[in-house]
Short mmCIF file of C-alpha atoms and ligand atoms in Angstrom, two decimals:
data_model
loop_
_atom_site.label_atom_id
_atom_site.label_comp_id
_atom_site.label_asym_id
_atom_site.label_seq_id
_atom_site.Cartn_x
_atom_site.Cartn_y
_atom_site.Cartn_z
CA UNK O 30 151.70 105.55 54.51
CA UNK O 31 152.86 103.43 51.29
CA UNK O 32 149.96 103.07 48.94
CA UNK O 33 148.58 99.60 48.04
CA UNK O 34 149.95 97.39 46.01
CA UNK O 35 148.35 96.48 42.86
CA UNK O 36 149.21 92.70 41.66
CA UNK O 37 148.82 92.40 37.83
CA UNK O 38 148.43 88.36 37.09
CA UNK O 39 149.65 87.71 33.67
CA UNK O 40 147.97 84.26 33.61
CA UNK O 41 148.54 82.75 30.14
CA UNK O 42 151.06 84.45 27.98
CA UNK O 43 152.59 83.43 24.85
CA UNK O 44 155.44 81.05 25.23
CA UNK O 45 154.74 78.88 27.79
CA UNK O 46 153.27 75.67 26.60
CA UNK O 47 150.72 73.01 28.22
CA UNK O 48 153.83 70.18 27.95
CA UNK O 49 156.20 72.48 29.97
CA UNK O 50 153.12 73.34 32.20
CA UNK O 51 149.78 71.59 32.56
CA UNK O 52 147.92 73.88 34.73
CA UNK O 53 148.42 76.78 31.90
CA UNK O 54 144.78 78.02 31.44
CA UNK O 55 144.56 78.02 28.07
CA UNK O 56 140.16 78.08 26.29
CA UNK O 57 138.35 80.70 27.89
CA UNK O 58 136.84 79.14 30.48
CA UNK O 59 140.04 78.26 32.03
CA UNK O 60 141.22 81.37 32.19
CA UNK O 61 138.11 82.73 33.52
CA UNK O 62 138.67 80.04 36.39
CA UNK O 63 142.14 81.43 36.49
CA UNK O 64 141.24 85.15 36.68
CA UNK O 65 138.71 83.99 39.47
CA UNK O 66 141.19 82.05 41.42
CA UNK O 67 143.82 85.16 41.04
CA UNK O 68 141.40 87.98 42.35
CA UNK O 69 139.95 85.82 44.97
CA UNK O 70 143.90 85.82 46.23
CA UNK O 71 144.46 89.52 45.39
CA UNK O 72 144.93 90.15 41.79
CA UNK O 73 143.33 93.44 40.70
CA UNK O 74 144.62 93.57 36.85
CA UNK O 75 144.85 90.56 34.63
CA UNK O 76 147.49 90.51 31.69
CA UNK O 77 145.67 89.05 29.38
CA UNK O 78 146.79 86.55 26.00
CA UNK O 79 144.52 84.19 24.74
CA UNK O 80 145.15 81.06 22.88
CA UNK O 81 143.20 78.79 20.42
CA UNK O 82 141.75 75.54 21.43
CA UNK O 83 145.04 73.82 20.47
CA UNK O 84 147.31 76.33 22.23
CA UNK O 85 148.56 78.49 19.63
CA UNK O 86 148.88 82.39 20.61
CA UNK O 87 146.35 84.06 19.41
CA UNK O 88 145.40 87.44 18.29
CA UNK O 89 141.94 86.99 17.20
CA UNK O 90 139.26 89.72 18.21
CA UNK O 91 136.75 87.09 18.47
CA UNK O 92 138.31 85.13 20.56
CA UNK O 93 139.51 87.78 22.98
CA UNK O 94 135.66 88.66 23.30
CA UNK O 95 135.27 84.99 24.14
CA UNK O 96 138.06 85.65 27.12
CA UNK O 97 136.88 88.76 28.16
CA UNK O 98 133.02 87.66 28.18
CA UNK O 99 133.78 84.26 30.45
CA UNK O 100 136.50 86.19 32.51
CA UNK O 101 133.76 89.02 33.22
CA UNK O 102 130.74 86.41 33.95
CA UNK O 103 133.17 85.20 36.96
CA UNK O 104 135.42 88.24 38.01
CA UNK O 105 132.92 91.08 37.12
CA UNK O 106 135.20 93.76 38.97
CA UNK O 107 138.84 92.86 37.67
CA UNK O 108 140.50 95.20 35.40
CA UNK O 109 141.31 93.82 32.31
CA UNK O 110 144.60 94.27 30.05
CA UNK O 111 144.78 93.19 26.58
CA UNK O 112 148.41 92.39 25.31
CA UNK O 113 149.36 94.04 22.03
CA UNK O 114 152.52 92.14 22.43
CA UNK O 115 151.09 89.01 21.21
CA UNK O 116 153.72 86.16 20.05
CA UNK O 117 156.97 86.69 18.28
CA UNK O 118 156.38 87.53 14.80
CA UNK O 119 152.77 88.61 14.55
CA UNK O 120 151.93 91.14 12.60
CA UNK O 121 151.32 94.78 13.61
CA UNK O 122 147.16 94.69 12.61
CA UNK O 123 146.43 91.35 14.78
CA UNK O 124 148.42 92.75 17.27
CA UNK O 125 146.16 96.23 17.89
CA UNK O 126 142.63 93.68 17.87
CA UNK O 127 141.45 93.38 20.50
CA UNK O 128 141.74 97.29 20.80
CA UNK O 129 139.09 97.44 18.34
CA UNK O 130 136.67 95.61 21.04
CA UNK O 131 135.94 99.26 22.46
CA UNK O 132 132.36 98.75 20.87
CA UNK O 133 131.38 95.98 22.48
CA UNK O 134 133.66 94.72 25.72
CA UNK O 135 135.82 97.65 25.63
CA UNK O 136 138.94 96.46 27.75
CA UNK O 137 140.05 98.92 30.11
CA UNK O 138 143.74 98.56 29.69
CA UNK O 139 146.36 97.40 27.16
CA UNK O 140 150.11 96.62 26.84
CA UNK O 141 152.33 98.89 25.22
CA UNK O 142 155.52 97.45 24.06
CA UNK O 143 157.98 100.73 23.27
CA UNK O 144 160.46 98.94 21.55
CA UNK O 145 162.53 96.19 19.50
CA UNK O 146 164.85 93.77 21.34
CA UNK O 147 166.35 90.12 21.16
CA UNK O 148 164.24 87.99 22.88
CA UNK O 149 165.85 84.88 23.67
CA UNK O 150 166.56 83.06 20.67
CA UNK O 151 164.23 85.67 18.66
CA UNK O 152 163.70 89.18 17.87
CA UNK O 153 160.65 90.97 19.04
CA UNK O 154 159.84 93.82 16.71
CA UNK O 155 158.58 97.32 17.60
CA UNK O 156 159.08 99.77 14.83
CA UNK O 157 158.79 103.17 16.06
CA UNK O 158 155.89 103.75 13.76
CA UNK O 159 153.88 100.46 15.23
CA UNK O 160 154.31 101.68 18.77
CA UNK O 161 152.90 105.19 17.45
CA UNK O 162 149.94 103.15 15.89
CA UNK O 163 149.39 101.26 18.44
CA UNK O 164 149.57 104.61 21.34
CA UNK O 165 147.56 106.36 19.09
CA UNK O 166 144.56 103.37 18.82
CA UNK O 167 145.08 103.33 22.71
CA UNK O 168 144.31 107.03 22.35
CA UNK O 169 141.13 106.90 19.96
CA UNK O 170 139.43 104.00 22.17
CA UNK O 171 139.70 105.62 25.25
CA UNK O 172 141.67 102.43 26.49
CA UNK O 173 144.96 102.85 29.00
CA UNK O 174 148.25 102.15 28.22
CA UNK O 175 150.39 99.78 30.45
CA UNK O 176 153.93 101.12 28.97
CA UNK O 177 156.51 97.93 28.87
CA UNK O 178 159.74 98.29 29.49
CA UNK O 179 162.53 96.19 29.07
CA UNK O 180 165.78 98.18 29.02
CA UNK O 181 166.11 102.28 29.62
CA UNK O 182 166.05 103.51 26.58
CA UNK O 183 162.43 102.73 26.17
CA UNK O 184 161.83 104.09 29.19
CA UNK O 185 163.22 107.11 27.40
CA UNK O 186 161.49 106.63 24.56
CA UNK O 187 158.00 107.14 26.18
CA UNK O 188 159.22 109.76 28.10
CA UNK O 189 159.81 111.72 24.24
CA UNK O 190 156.23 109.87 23.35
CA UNK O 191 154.95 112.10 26.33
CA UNK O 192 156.56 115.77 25.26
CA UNK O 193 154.92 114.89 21.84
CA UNK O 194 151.67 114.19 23.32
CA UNK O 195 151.28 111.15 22.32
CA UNK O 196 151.11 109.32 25.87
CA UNK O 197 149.12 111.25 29.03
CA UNK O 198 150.05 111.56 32.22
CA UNK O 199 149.77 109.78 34.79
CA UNK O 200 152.07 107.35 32.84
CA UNK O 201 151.93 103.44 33.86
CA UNK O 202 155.21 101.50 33.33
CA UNK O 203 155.52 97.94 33.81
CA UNK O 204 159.44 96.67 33.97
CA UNK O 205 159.82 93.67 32.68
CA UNK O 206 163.32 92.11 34.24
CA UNK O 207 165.24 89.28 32.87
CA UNK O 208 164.28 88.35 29.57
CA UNK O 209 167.91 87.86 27.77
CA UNK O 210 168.20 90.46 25.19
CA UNK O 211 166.76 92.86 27.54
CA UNK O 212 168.02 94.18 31.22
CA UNK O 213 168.52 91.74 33.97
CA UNK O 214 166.97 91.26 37.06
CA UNK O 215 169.52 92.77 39.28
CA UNK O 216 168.47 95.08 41.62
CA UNK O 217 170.25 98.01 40.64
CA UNK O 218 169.09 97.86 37.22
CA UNK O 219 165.06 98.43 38.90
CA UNK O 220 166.56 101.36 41.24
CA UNK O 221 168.01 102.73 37.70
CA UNK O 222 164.89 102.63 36.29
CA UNK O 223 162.98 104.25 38.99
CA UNK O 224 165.37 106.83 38.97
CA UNK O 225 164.64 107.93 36.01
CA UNK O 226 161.15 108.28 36.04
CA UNK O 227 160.28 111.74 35.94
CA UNK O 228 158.34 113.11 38.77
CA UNK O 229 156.36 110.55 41.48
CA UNK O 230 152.69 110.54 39.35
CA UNK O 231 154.21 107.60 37.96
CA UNK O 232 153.00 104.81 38.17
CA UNK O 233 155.65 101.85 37.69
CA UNK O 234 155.62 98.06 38.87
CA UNK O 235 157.74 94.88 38.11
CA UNK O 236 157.66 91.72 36.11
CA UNK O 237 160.34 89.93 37.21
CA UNK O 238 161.14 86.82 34.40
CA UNK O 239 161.77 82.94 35.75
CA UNK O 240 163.93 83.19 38.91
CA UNK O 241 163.77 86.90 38.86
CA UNK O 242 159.78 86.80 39.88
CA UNK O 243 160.45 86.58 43.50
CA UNK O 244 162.97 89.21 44.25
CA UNK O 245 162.24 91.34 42.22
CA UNK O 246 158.87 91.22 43.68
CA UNK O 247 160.21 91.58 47.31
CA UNK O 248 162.53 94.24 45.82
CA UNK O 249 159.32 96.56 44.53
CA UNK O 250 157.54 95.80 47.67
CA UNK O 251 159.99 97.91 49.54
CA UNK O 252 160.49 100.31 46.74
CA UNK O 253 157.12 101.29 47.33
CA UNK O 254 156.21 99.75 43.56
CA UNK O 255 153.42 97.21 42.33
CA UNK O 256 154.18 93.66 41.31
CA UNK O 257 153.14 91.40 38.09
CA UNK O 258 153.78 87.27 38.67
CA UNK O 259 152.30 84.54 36.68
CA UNK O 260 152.41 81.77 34.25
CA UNK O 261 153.85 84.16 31.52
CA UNK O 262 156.89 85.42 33.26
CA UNK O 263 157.60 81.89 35.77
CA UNK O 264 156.25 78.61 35.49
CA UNK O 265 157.89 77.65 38.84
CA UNK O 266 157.35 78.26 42.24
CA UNK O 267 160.49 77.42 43.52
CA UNK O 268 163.62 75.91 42.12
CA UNK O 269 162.32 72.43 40.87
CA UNK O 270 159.07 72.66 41.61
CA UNK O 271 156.05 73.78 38.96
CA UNK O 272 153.89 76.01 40.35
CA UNK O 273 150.36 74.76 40.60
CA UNK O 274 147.94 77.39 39.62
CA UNK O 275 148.63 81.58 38.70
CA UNK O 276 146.72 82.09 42.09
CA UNK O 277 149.42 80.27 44.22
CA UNK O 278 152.12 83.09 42.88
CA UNK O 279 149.08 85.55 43.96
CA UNK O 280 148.85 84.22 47.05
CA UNK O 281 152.74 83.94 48.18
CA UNK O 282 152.97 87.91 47.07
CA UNK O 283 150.15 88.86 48.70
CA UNK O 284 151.14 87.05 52.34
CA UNK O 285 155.01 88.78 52.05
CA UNK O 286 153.10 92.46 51.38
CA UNK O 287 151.27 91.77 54.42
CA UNK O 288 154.05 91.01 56.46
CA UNK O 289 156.32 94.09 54.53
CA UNK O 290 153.38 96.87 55.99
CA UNK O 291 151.63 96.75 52.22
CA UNK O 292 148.15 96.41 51.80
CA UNK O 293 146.84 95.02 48.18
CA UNK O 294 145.06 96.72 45.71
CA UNK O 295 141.23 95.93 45.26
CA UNK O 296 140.29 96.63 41.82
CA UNK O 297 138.24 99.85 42.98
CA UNK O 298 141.59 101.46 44.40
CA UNK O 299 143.34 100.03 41.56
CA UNK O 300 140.78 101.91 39.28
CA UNK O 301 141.41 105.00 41.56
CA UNK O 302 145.26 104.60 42.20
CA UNK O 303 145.86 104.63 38.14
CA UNK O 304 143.20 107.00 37.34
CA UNK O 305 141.25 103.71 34.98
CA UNK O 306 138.05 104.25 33.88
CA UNK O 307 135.58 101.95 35.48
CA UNK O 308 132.72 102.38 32.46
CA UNK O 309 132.35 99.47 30.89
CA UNK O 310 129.96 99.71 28.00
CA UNK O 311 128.29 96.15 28.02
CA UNK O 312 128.69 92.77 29.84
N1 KMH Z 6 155.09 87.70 24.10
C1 KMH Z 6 156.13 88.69 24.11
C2 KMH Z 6 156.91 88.61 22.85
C3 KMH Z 6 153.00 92.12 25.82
O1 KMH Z 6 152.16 91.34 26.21
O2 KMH Z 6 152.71 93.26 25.49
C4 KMH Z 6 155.59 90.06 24.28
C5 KMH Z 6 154.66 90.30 25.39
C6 KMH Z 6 154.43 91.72 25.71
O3 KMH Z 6 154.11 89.42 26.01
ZN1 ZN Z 7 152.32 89.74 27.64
#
């Protein structure tokens, strides 16, 4: 039998803006009404960026401990990923931040970005020594690395970060389809990048970008892969139409693994599925 799926909800991101979508949870308390909405419709992990009050991307420790401490309140069990993606431009130290909350919140998970691309209009910059800097915080906080992918040859590039012992296995990859500068969301390009993962304790899902959430989704389903949606990747839920809350793009996955045979991911199987710790120092 196909494991469960686990749906990541990356609820807030970094580009989208209030104007092009007014539901986009934005001070802490919306998004902890947005995690809480998500997991209540099957969201296990939450992709998490935070913004200031006035809805610039943010990379401040403080106020992911905000987040984090009004997300937990509501949504206790949900897994929490920290972005060290951040916005276009920011610089390498904001960007590893809310690593640093190990003391306090410790998040359980954080992105991994392993490499430098056009990204639309811009460039988003990955030297090889910030992605080493950034594995190796990962590394001293005990916190997991969701590895990002956006074309092969980063895929191969963590796969060298692994002989060197600078990832460990079980390796989590995230693909993230569709973003110009990086690969599309055709479906050969995610049976590509399956292919060339290298044994099956891999761990891989999708992020499918605008009109590429959808299929792609439907496409890992069947692969046998787990599935991000949300605000950061699609605003819409169907050609034309905004989609209401992160929860509704929850929902409509969670209703199409159903009917494909998949069950979804609580967080405790999440936990267990990608081998997370569940020890979270304080709440
Ligand atoms: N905002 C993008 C430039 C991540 O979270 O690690 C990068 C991003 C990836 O969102
Ligand atoms: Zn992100």
């Amino acid at each position: 039998m196909t494991h469960p799926v686990i749906i990541t909800c990356a609820i807030t991101g970094a580009e989208t803006s209030r104007e092009k979508l007014p539901p986009l949870p934005i001070t802490p308390e919306e998004q902890a009404v947005a995690v809480e909405e998500a997991v209540k419709a099957g969201a296990s992990i939450i992709h998490l960026h935070v913004r200031e009050d006035d809805g610039r991307p943010s990379q401040r420790k403080e106020r992911f401990e905000e987040a984090i401490r009004a997300i937990r309140k509501r949504s206790p069990e949900v897994i929490l990923q920290v972005s060290t993606g951040g916005a276009i431009g920011e610089s390498i130290e904001s960007r590893a931040n809310p690593l640093s909350l190990f003391k306090s919140i410790r998040p359980e998970m954080a992105s991994l970005n392993l490499g430098t691309m056009n990204f639309g209009e811009e460039i988003f910059y990955n030297h090889p020594r910030d992605i080493l800097f950034l594995a190796s915080e990962m590394q001293k906080y005990g916190v997991m690395p969701e590895i990002e992918i956006y074309e092969a040859g980063m895929l191969e590039s963590a796969l060298r970060l692994l002989k060197k012992g600078l990832l460990k296995e079980p390796l989590h990859f995230q693909f993230v389809l569709g973003v110009p500068g990086g690969m599309s969301g055709d479906f050969k390009n995610l049976v590509h990048l399956v292919s060339l993962l290298p044994h099956p304790s891999c761990h891989w899902g999708v992020a499918g970008v605008g009109k590429n959430q959808l299929p792609l989704a439907v496409q890992s389903l069947l692969m046998g892969g787990h599935v991000r949606v949300g605000f950061e990747d699609n605003i819409f839920y169907r050609k034309g139409e905004l989609a209401q809350s992160n929860a509704q793009l929850v929902e409509r996955v969670v209703r199409i693994a159903r009917e494909l045979g998949r069950e979804v991911a609580t967080s405790e199987q999440a936990r267990k599925i990608l081998g997370v710790s569940s020890k979270v120092m304080e709440r």
